[in-house]
Amino acid sequence: MIRGLLFALGGLILGGIIHIVVILLVPDFADRDAWTSMGRFGPDGAFHVLPMSEPGTEPLPYLDPRMATAVCRFSLENGPIRIKADMPDDFWSIAVFNRRGSNVYSLNDRTAERSDIDLVIATPVQLVQLRENPIPALEQSIVIEVPISRGFALIRAFVADPTLLPGAEAALRAANCSADVKAPAPPPAPAPTVEPDTDAP
Amino acid sequence: MRLLIDLAIAILIAAVVGFGSAVIVLDRDRLFGAVTRGEWTAWPDSGSANADPYTEAMLARSGEVPLGSGEGLAFTAEADRNGARLSGRCSYRIVGQTPAARLWTLTAYDGDGHLMENPANRTGFHSREILRREDGSFVIQVSPHVEPGNWLPVETDRALRLVLRIYDTPLTSGGVGDAILPSIERVSCS
């Protein structure tokens, strides 16, 4: 009898461990998570404008139907990536998520204090390299450090009125998820990028 | 032989308890980090880097992309002021004001999380198109029947879920605190 109870207790403890393991592994094995769903819209490394949410045809669950949305899955394995977009004057925001769908960074047009998006996403190691060899073209960029190797970025642009939708969608379609990190922003800069002893922060 | 039977029972218990409890927990609403103000509940942590593992698992299963803390905060309501579940068979008045924010949108969903289908093709309101009273407060009528003013049509016999998304708001950095959200009053049911 006591023996049986001990085995039952062991089973309960093992069950607790299984519970924890399942909860922790669900994001890696889910097949309807945001990352997997976004793969439907097109190849990685580019922004894809999602159709506006309408009853019956929501591209992703619980997207705001008053926001135009574009998503891009990216990988940092081949170096930092740069996101560039010219946005409309009204509210917009951009959020960066890891592969598991957790938010790691977000920003809106007012906190960005500018009307365009110029965001460089780098891993901690890549950021150290960027600091040692600053790229002049990135002086105006917002450089963020994220501890992830893969993830996705999502831009939301407010559409106050259906007549403004084409403009918002055009801006999102022109958004670049793999802009040249070394390319000069406004003025042309010399091609070689290794410039030691410039103003490292 | 007896050992094998005991082991089998222990493993069965482990499997049932482990997987069963995980499924039950994930089928419910997000467990941790809920902030409730009146009828409205938000999960500020789900949009931050320190979301708990249960929230991560729930988001992965639903495929939802939460609002980042730099974007805004989403409040969900599933019950009216008296605690009765929102139903598409009833009419409601959403009265009051919203917390400080640059922009907000209010959207009606059915119980499964799909946008409310309706002939008027209106799934929600945003803060700039709404008709307000002189003091800045507003009334939104959620009803299957045509209503004057801000009418949010619903067409379902089943549950109803309202989502109030507040964009660019100090609530995400300073905490929800004693933010005042509009109240949901039931008018009548058919």
Short mmCIF file of C-alpha atoms in Angstrom, two decimals:
data_model
loop_
_atom_site.label_atom_id
_atom_site.label_comp_id
_atom_site.label_asym_id
_atom_site.label_seq_id
_atom_site.Cartn_x
_atom_site.Cartn_y
_atom_site.Cartn_z
CA MET A 1 0.00 0.00 0.00
CA ILE A 2 2.68 2.47 1.04
CA ARG A 3 4.73 1.28 -1.88
CA GLY A 4 1.88 2.09 -4.24
CA LEU A 5 1.48 5.55 -2.72
CA LEU A 6 5.17 6.22 -3.16
CA PHE A 7 4.93 5.31 -6.83
CA ALA A 8 1.87 7.54 -7.18
CA LEU A 9 3.79 10.39 -5.53
CA GLY A 10 6.69 9.79 -7.89
CA GLY A 11 4.23 9.92 -10.77
CA LEU A 12 2.89 13.28 -9.54
CA ILE A 13 6.37 14.76 -9.27
CA LEU A 14 7.26 13.48 -12.73
CA GLY A 15 3.96 14.96 -13.96
CA GLY A 16 5.01 18.34 -12.58
CA ILE A 17 8.27 18.12 -14.47
CA ILE A 18 6.42 17.18 -17.67
CA HIS A 19 4.12 20.17 -17.15
CA ILE A 20 7.05 22.58 -16.93
CA VAL A 21 8.82 21.05 -19.92
CA VAL A 22 5.66 21.18 -22.04
CA ILE A 23 5.02 24.84 -21.20
CA LEU A 24 8.59 25.79 -22.01
CA LEU A 25 8.67 23.86 -25.28
CA VAL A 26 5.30 24.89 -26.70
CA PRO A 27 6.67 28.05 -28.38
CA ASP A 28 9.34 26.01 -30.17
CA PHE A 29 6.96 23.39 -31.48
CA ALA A 30 3.76 25.34 -32.08
CA ASP A 31 2.68 25.23 -35.72
CA ARG A 32 0.20 28.09 -35.62
CA ASP A 33 2.41 30.62 -33.87
CA ALA A 34 3.04 34.05 -35.32
CA TRP A 35 6.43 33.12 -36.81
CA THR A 36 5.03 30.13 -38.69
CA SER A 37 1.93 32.02 -39.85
CA MET A 38 4.08 34.80 -41.25
CA GLY A 39 5.95 32.33 -43.42
CA ARG A 40 2.80 32.12 -45.54
CA PHE A 41 3.07 35.69 -46.73
CA GLY A 42 6.36 35.42 -48.56
CA PRO A 43 10.09 34.82 -48.26
CA ASP A 44 12.15 35.90 -45.28
CA GLY A 45 14.20 39.06 -45.33
CA ALA A 46 11.51 41.27 -46.87
CA PHE A 47 8.43 43.08 -45.64
CA HIS A 48 5.08 41.70 -46.66
CA VAL A 49 1.98 43.83 -46.34
CA LEU A 50 -0.79 41.85 -44.71
CA PRO A 51 -4.32 42.20 -46.02
CA MET A 52 -6.43 44.38 -43.74
CA SER A 53 -8.31 42.38 -41.12
CA GLU A 54 -11.90 41.83 -42.23
CA PRO A 55 -14.50 39.61 -40.60
CA GLY A 56 -13.69 36.06 -41.64
CA THR A 57 -10.29 36.86 -43.12
CA GLU A 58 -7.89 37.91 -40.42
CA PRO A 59 -4.29 37.33 -41.52
CA LEU A 60 -3.22 37.01 -37.88
CA PRO A 61 -5.47 36.82 -34.84
CA TYR A 62 -6.24 40.02 -32.94
CA LEU A 63 -4.63 42.48 -35.29
CA ASP A 64 -6.19 45.89 -35.07
CA PRO A 65 -8.45 46.27 -38.14
CA ARG A 66 -7.68 50.00 -38.17
CA MET A 67 -3.96 49.45 -38.66
CA ALA A 68 -2.20 48.51 -41.87
CA THR A 69 0.42 45.91 -41.03
CA ALA A 70 3.63 44.64 -42.60
CA VAL A 71 5.80 41.82 -41.30
CA CYS A 72 9.32 40.64 -42.02
CA ARG A 73 11.04 37.53 -40.74
CA PHE A 74 14.78 38.05 -40.43
CA SER A 75 17.92 36.27 -39.39
CA LEU A 76 20.98 37.88 -37.83
CA GLU A 77 23.25 34.97 -38.64
CA ASN A 78 24.87 36.78 -41.58
CA GLY A 79 25.32 40.07 -39.81
CA PRO A 80 23.14 42.88 -38.51
CA ILE A 81 20.11 43.90 -40.50
CA ARG A 82 18.80 47.35 -41.25
CA ILE A 83 15.16 48.29 -41.61
CA LYS A 84 14.30 51.41 -43.57
CA ALA A 85 10.89 52.82 -44.32
CA ASP A 86 9.34 56.19 -45.05
CA MET A 87 6.18 56.34 -43.06
CA PRO A 88 3.06 58.49 -43.34
CA ASP A 89 2.64 61.36 -40.91
CA ASP A 90 0.10 59.65 -38.71
CA PHE A 91 0.72 57.15 -35.92
CA TRP A 92 2.95 54.20 -36.70
CA SER A 93 4.86 51.76 -34.58
CA ILE A 94 7.36 49.00 -35.09
CA ALA A 95 7.94 46.03 -32.83
CA VAL A 96 10.66 43.38 -32.93
CA PHE A 97 9.94 39.87 -31.72
CA ASN A 98 12.12 36.83 -31.21
CA ARG A 99 11.52 33.48 -32.89
CA ARG A 100 9.26 32.47 -30.00
CA GLY A 101 7.01 35.49 -30.49
CA SER A 102 8.13 37.50 -27.46
CA ASN A 103 8.53 41.19 -27.90
CA VAL A 104 12.13 42.38 -27.54
CA TYR A 105 11.84 45.96 -28.76
CA SER A 106 9.16 48.43 -29.77
CA LEU A 107 8.96 52.03 -30.79
CA ASN A 108 6.37 54.47 -32.10
CA ASP A 109 6.65 57.53 -34.28
CA ARG A 110 6.67 59.95 -31.36
CA THR A 111 9.33 58.13 -29.35
CA ALA A 112 11.38 57.78 -32.53
CA GLU A 113 11.17 61.58 -32.97
CA ARG A 114 11.35 61.21 -36.72
CA SER A 115 9.00 60.32 -39.52
CA ASP A 116 11.00 57.51 -41.08
CA ILE A 117 12.21 54.19 -39.78
CA ASP A 118 15.95 53.54 -39.86
CA LEU A 119 16.57 50.72 -37.44
CA VAL A 120 19.63 48.52 -37.20
CA ILE A 121 19.14 45.23 -35.38
CA ALA A 122 22.30 43.55 -34.11
CA THR A 123 23.26 40.84 -31.67
CA PRO A 124 25.47 41.87 -28.74
CA VAL A 125 28.55 40.53 -30.54
CA GLN A 126 27.69 42.36 -33.76
CA LEU A 127 27.08 45.54 -31.79
CA VAL A 128 30.57 45.34 -30.28
CA GLN A 129 31.98 44.97 -33.78
CA LEU A 130 29.92 47.95 -34.95
CA ARG A 131 31.26 50.01 -32.07
CA GLU A 132 34.84 49.08 -32.87
CA ASN A 133 34.46 49.79 -36.56
CA PRO A 134 31.69 52.35 -36.79
CA ILE A 135 29.95 52.62 -40.12
CA PRO A 136 29.37 56.29 -40.96
CA ALA A 137 26.16 55.46 -42.75
CA LEU A 138 24.62 54.32 -39.47
CA GLU A 139 25.15 57.58 -37.61
CA GLN A 140 21.52 58.54 -37.97
CA SER A 141 20.18 55.05 -37.43
CA ILE A 142 18.62 53.72 -34.28
CA VAL A 143 20.82 50.76 -33.38
CA ILE A 144 19.28 48.17 -31.09
CA GLU A 145 20.89 45.19 -29.46
CA VAL A 146 18.79 42.05 -29.23
CA PRO A 147 19.91 38.69 -27.87
CA ILE A 148 18.33 36.72 -30.70
CA SER A 149 19.48 35.11 -33.92
CA ARG A 150 16.12 34.96 -35.68
CA GLY A 151 12.96 36.94 -35.27
CA PHE A 152 10.42 39.11 -36.98
CA ALA A 153 9.59 42.78 -37.18
CA LEU A 154 6.07 44.10 -37.48
CA ILE A 155 5.14 47.64 -38.54
CA ARG A 156 1.69 49.02 -37.80
CA ALA A 157 0.46 52.16 -39.53
CA PHE A 158 -2.76 53.80 -38.43
CA VAL A 159 -5.38 54.21 -41.14
CA ALA A 160 -7.76 56.88 -39.89
CA ASP A 161 -9.96 56.63 -42.93
CA PRO A 162 -10.28 54.11 -45.78
CA THR A 163 -9.19 56.79 -48.25
CA LEU A 164 -5.79 56.86 -46.52
CA LEU A 165 -5.28 53.13 -46.90
CA PRO A 166 -3.49 53.20 -50.29
CA GLY A 167 -0.89 55.64 -48.95
CA ALA A 168 -0.24 53.59 -45.84
CA GLU A 169 0.01 50.37 -47.81
CA ALA A 170 2.35 51.95 -50.35
CA ALA A 171 4.63 53.10 -47.52
CA LEU A 172 4.61 49.61 -46.02
CA ARG A 173 5.25 47.97 -49.40
CA ALA A 174 8.29 50.19 -49.87
CA ALA A 175 9.63 49.27 -46.42
CA ASN A 176 12.98 47.56 -46.67
CA CYS A 177 13.86 44.81 -44.24
CA SER A 178 17.33 44.08 -45.60
CA ALA A 179 18.63 47.54 -46.39
CA ASP A 180 22.36 47.73 -46.98
CA VAL A 181 23.97 48.23 -43.61
CA LYS A 182 26.99 49.86 -45.17
CA ALA A 183 25.13 52.01 -47.64
CA PRO A 184 25.32 55.71 -46.93
CA ALA A 185 22.16 57.31 -45.67
CA PRO A 186 21.80 60.72 -47.31
CA PRO A 187 25.28 61.76 -48.55
CA PRO A 188 27.47 59.33 -50.46
CA ALA A 189 30.25 58.01 -48.25
CA PRO A 190 33.44 56.23 -49.26
CA ALA A 191 32.95 52.57 -49.96
CA PRO A 192 35.45 51.10 -47.48
CA THR A 193 33.76 50.82 -44.16
CA VAL A 194 36.64 50.16 -41.79
CA GLU A 195 37.32 53.52 -40.28
CA PRO A 196 39.09 53.27 -36.95
CA ASP A 197 39.41 56.23 -34.62
CA THR A 198 36.20 57.87 -35.63
CA ASP A 199 33.85 58.99 -32.95
CA ALA A 200 32.93 55.79 -31.21
CA PRO A 201 30.23 56.38 -28.64
CA MET B 1 5.86 -7.98 -12.06
CA ARG B 2 4.50 -5.86 -9.28
CA LEU B 3 7.26 -3.34 -9.89
CA LEU B 4 6.30 -3.10 -13.54
CA ILE B 5 2.67 -2.48 -12.69
CA ASP B 6 3.61 0.19 -10.16
CA LEU B 7 5.93 1.82 -12.65
CA ALA B 8 3.25 1.78 -15.32
CA ILE B 9 0.79 3.41 -12.93
CA ALA B 10 3.36 6.04 -11.95
CA ILE B 11 4.12 6.86 -15.57
CA LEU B 12 0.42 7.03 -16.41
CA ILE B 13 -0.17 9.42 -13.54
CA ALA B 14 2.81 11.51 -14.67
CA ALA B 15 1.57 11.70 -18.25
CA VAL B 16 -2.02 12.53 -17.31
CA VAL B 17 -1.03 15.11 -14.71
CA GLY B 18 1.74 16.65 -16.78
CA PHE B 19 0.06 16.96 -20.17
CA GLY B 20 -3.43 17.39 -18.75
CA SER B 21 -2.49 20.29 -16.51
CA ALA B 22 -0.52 21.95 -19.34
CA VAL B 23 -3.51 21.73 -21.70
CA ILE B 24 -5.94 22.99 -19.07
CA VAL B 25 -3.73 25.91 -18.17
CA LEU B 26 -3.13 26.88 -21.80
CA ASP B 27 -6.81 26.68 -22.71
CA ARG B 28 -7.67 29.21 -20.06
CA ASP B 29 -6.87 32.85 -20.31
CA ARG B 30 -3.37 34.00 -19.58
CA LEU B 31 -2.64 33.29 -15.96
CA PHE B 32 -0.10 35.79 -14.81
CA GLY B 33 0.42 39.49 -15.12
CA ALA B 34 -3.23 40.40 -15.66
CA VAL B 35 -4.11 43.97 -14.72
CA THR B 36 -7.82 44.54 -14.28
CA ARG B 37 -9.51 47.94 -14.12
CA GLY B 38 -13.27 47.68 -13.95
CA GLU B 39 -14.46 45.47 -16.81
CA TRP B 40 -11.17 45.67 -18.66
CA THR B 41 -8.14 43.43 -18.37
CA ALA B 42 -4.72 43.97 -19.90
CA TRP B 43 -1.50 41.97 -19.87
CA PRO B 44 1.25 44.60 -19.98
CA ASP B 45 4.01 41.99 -19.62
CA SER B 46 2.99 40.16 -22.78
CA GLY B 47 4.45 43.03 -24.80
CA SER B 48 7.75 43.09 -22.96
CA ALA B 49 10.87 41.01 -22.99
CA ASN B 50 10.07 39.52 -19.58
CA ALA B 51 6.85 37.74 -20.45
CA ASP B 52 6.35 34.66 -18.30
CA PRO B 53 6.56 31.19 -19.90
CA TYR B 54 2.80 30.66 -19.69
CA THR B 55 2.16 33.87 -21.62
CA GLU B 56 4.76 32.87 -24.21
CA ALA B 57 3.12 29.48 -24.62
CA MET B 58 -0.37 30.99 -24.92
CA LEU B 59 0.80 33.48 -27.55
CA ALA B 60 2.54 30.71 -29.48
CA ARG B 61 -0.62 28.64 -29.49
CA SER B 62 -2.92 31.46 -30.54
CA GLY B 63 -0.49 32.99 -33.04
CA GLU B 64 -1.28 36.41 -31.69
CA VAL B 65 1.25 39.23 -31.96
CA PRO B 66 0.95 41.35 -28.81
CA LEU B 67 1.38 45.10 -28.77
CA GLY B 68 4.88 46.01 -27.68
CA SER B 69 5.21 48.25 -24.66
CA GLY B 70 6.48 51.04 -26.93
CA GLU B 71 3.40 50.72 -29.12
CA GLY B 72 0.51 50.58 -26.73
CA LEU B 73 -1.63 48.44 -24.53
CA ALA B 74 -4.70 46.32 -25.29
CA PHE B 75 -7.54 45.98 -22.80
CA THR B 76 -10.06 43.18 -23.23
CA ALA B 77 -13.57 43.03 -21.80
CA GLU B 78 -15.72 39.92 -21.68
CA ALA B 79 -18.22 40.95 -19.04
CA ASP B 80 -20.34 44.01 -18.31
CA ARG B 81 -20.24 46.18 -15.23
CA ASN B 82 -22.29 43.70 -13.23
CA GLY B 83 -20.06 40.80 -14.15
CA ALA B 84 -22.45 39.16 -16.64
CA ARG B 85 -20.76 37.81 -19.75
CA LEU B 86 -21.10 39.99 -22.84
CA SER B 87 -23.55 38.48 -25.29
CA GLY B 88 -24.46 39.34 -28.85
CA ARG B 89 -28.13 39.12 -27.85
CA CYS B 90 -27.86 42.16 -25.64
CA SER B 91 -27.37 45.88 -26.17
CA TYR B 92 -24.70 47.73 -24.24
CA ARG B 93 -23.64 51.28 -23.67
CA ILE B 94 -19.94 51.95 -23.34
CA VAL B 95 -19.75 55.19 -21.39
CA GLY B 96 -16.95 57.31 -20.12
CA GLN B 97 -13.43 58.23 -21.04
CA THR B 98 -10.22 56.52 -21.94
CA PRO B 99 -6.79 56.95 -20.33
CA ALA B 100 -4.36 59.46 -21.76
CA ALA B 101 -3.20 58.27 -25.15
CA ARG B 102 -2.52 59.61 -28.57
CA LEU B 103 -4.94 57.26 -30.18
CA TRP B 104 -7.27 54.45 -29.29
CA THR B 105 -9.42 51.96 -31.14
CA LEU B 106 -12.33 49.89 -29.88
CA THR B 107 -13.08 46.67 -31.73
CA ALA B 108 -15.81 44.04 -31.32
CA TYR B 109 -14.91 40.36 -31.64
CA ASP B 110 -16.94 37.22 -31.22
CA GLY B 111 -16.10 34.69 -28.53
CA ASP B 112 -13.65 32.89 -30.81
CA GLY B 113 -11.66 36.03 -31.45
CA HIS B 114 -12.94 36.77 -34.96
CA LEU B 115 -14.05 40.19 -36.05
CA MET B 116 -17.77 40.77 -35.82
CA GLU B 117 -19.44 40.35 -39.17
CA ASN B 118 -22.16 42.89 -39.85
CA PRO B 119 -23.89 44.50 -42.80
CA ALA B 120 -22.77 48.00 -41.81
CA ASN B 121 -19.17 46.80 -42.22
CA ARG B 122 -18.17 48.50 -39.00
CA THR B 123 -16.01 46.49 -36.66
CA GLY B 124 -15.02 49.29 -34.33
CA PHE B 125 -14.34 52.93 -33.64
CA HIS B 126 -11.22 54.98 -33.23
CA SER B 127 -10.71 58.00 -31.06
CA ARG B 128 -10.82 60.55 -33.85
CA GLU B 129 -14.04 59.52 -35.53
CA ILE B 130 -16.14 59.20 -32.43
CA LEU B 131 -18.87 61.66 -31.50
CA ARG B 132 -18.20 63.11 -28.07
CA ARG B 133 -20.16 65.03 -25.50
CA GLU B 134 -19.07 68.50 -24.51
CA ASP B 135 -16.92 67.25 -21.63
CA GLY B 136 -14.99 64.94 -23.94
CA SER B 137 -16.65 61.75 -22.76
CA PHE B 138 -18.44 59.48 -25.17
CA VAL B 139 -21.17 56.88 -25.43
CA ILE B 140 -20.86 53.93 -27.79
CA GLN B 141 -23.95 51.82 -28.36
CA VAL B 142 -23.16 48.17 -28.94
CA SER B 143 -26.33 46.68 -30.31
CA PRO B 144 -27.80 44.42 -32.99
CA HIS B 145 -30.31 47.21 -33.77
CA VAL B 146 -29.65 50.56 -35.37
CA GLU B 147 -28.89 53.21 -32.75
CA PRO B 148 -28.26 56.94 -33.02
CA GLY B 149 -24.80 58.30 -32.33
CA ASN B 150 -21.86 55.94 -32.10
CA TRP B 151 -23.41 52.64 -33.08
CA LEU B 152 -21.25 49.53 -33.03
CA PRO B 153 -23.32 46.80 -34.69
CA VAL B 154 -22.99 43.22 -33.53
CA GLU B 155 -24.57 40.18 -35.10
CA THR B 156 -24.13 37.05 -33.08
CA ASP B 157 -26.12 34.90 -30.72
CA ARG B 158 -23.04 34.02 -28.82
CA ALA B 159 -20.37 35.59 -26.70
CA LEU B 160 -18.91 38.99 -27.41
CA ARG B 161 -15.49 40.35 -26.65
CA LEU B 162 -14.46 44.00 -26.78
CA VAL B 163 -10.87 45.07 -27.21
CA LEU B 164 -9.76 48.62 -26.44
CA ARG B 165 -6.30 49.30 -27.80
CA ILE B 166 -4.56 52.36 -26.46
CA TYR B 167 -1.63 53.54 -28.52
CA ASP B 168 1.30 55.64 -27.39
CA THR B 169 0.19 55.86 -23.81
CA PRO B 170 2.06 56.59 -20.57
CA LEU B 171 0.35 53.51 -19.11
CA THR B 172 2.92 51.23 -20.72
CA SER B 173 5.88 52.92 -19.08
CA GLY B 174 4.39 54.24 -15.85
CA GLY B 175 2.10 51.33 -15.07
CA VAL B 176 -1.65 51.16 -15.39
CA GLY B 177 -2.10 52.70 -11.94
CA ASP B 178 -5.59 53.99 -11.38
CA ALA B 179 -6.34 54.48 -15.05
CA ILE B 180 -10.02 55.11 -15.65
CA LEU B 181 -11.60 53.09 -18.41
CA PRO B 182 -15.11 53.37 -19.83
CA SER B 183 -17.80 51.28 -18.20
CA ILE B 184 -19.95 48.76 -20.05
CA GLU B 185 -23.62 48.97 -19.08
CA ARG B 186 -26.19 46.50 -20.26
CA VAL B 187 -29.27 48.13 -21.70
CA SER B 188 -31.49 45.24 -22.67
CA CYS B 189 -31.46 41.70 -23.94
CA SER B 190 -33.62 40.04 -26.51
#
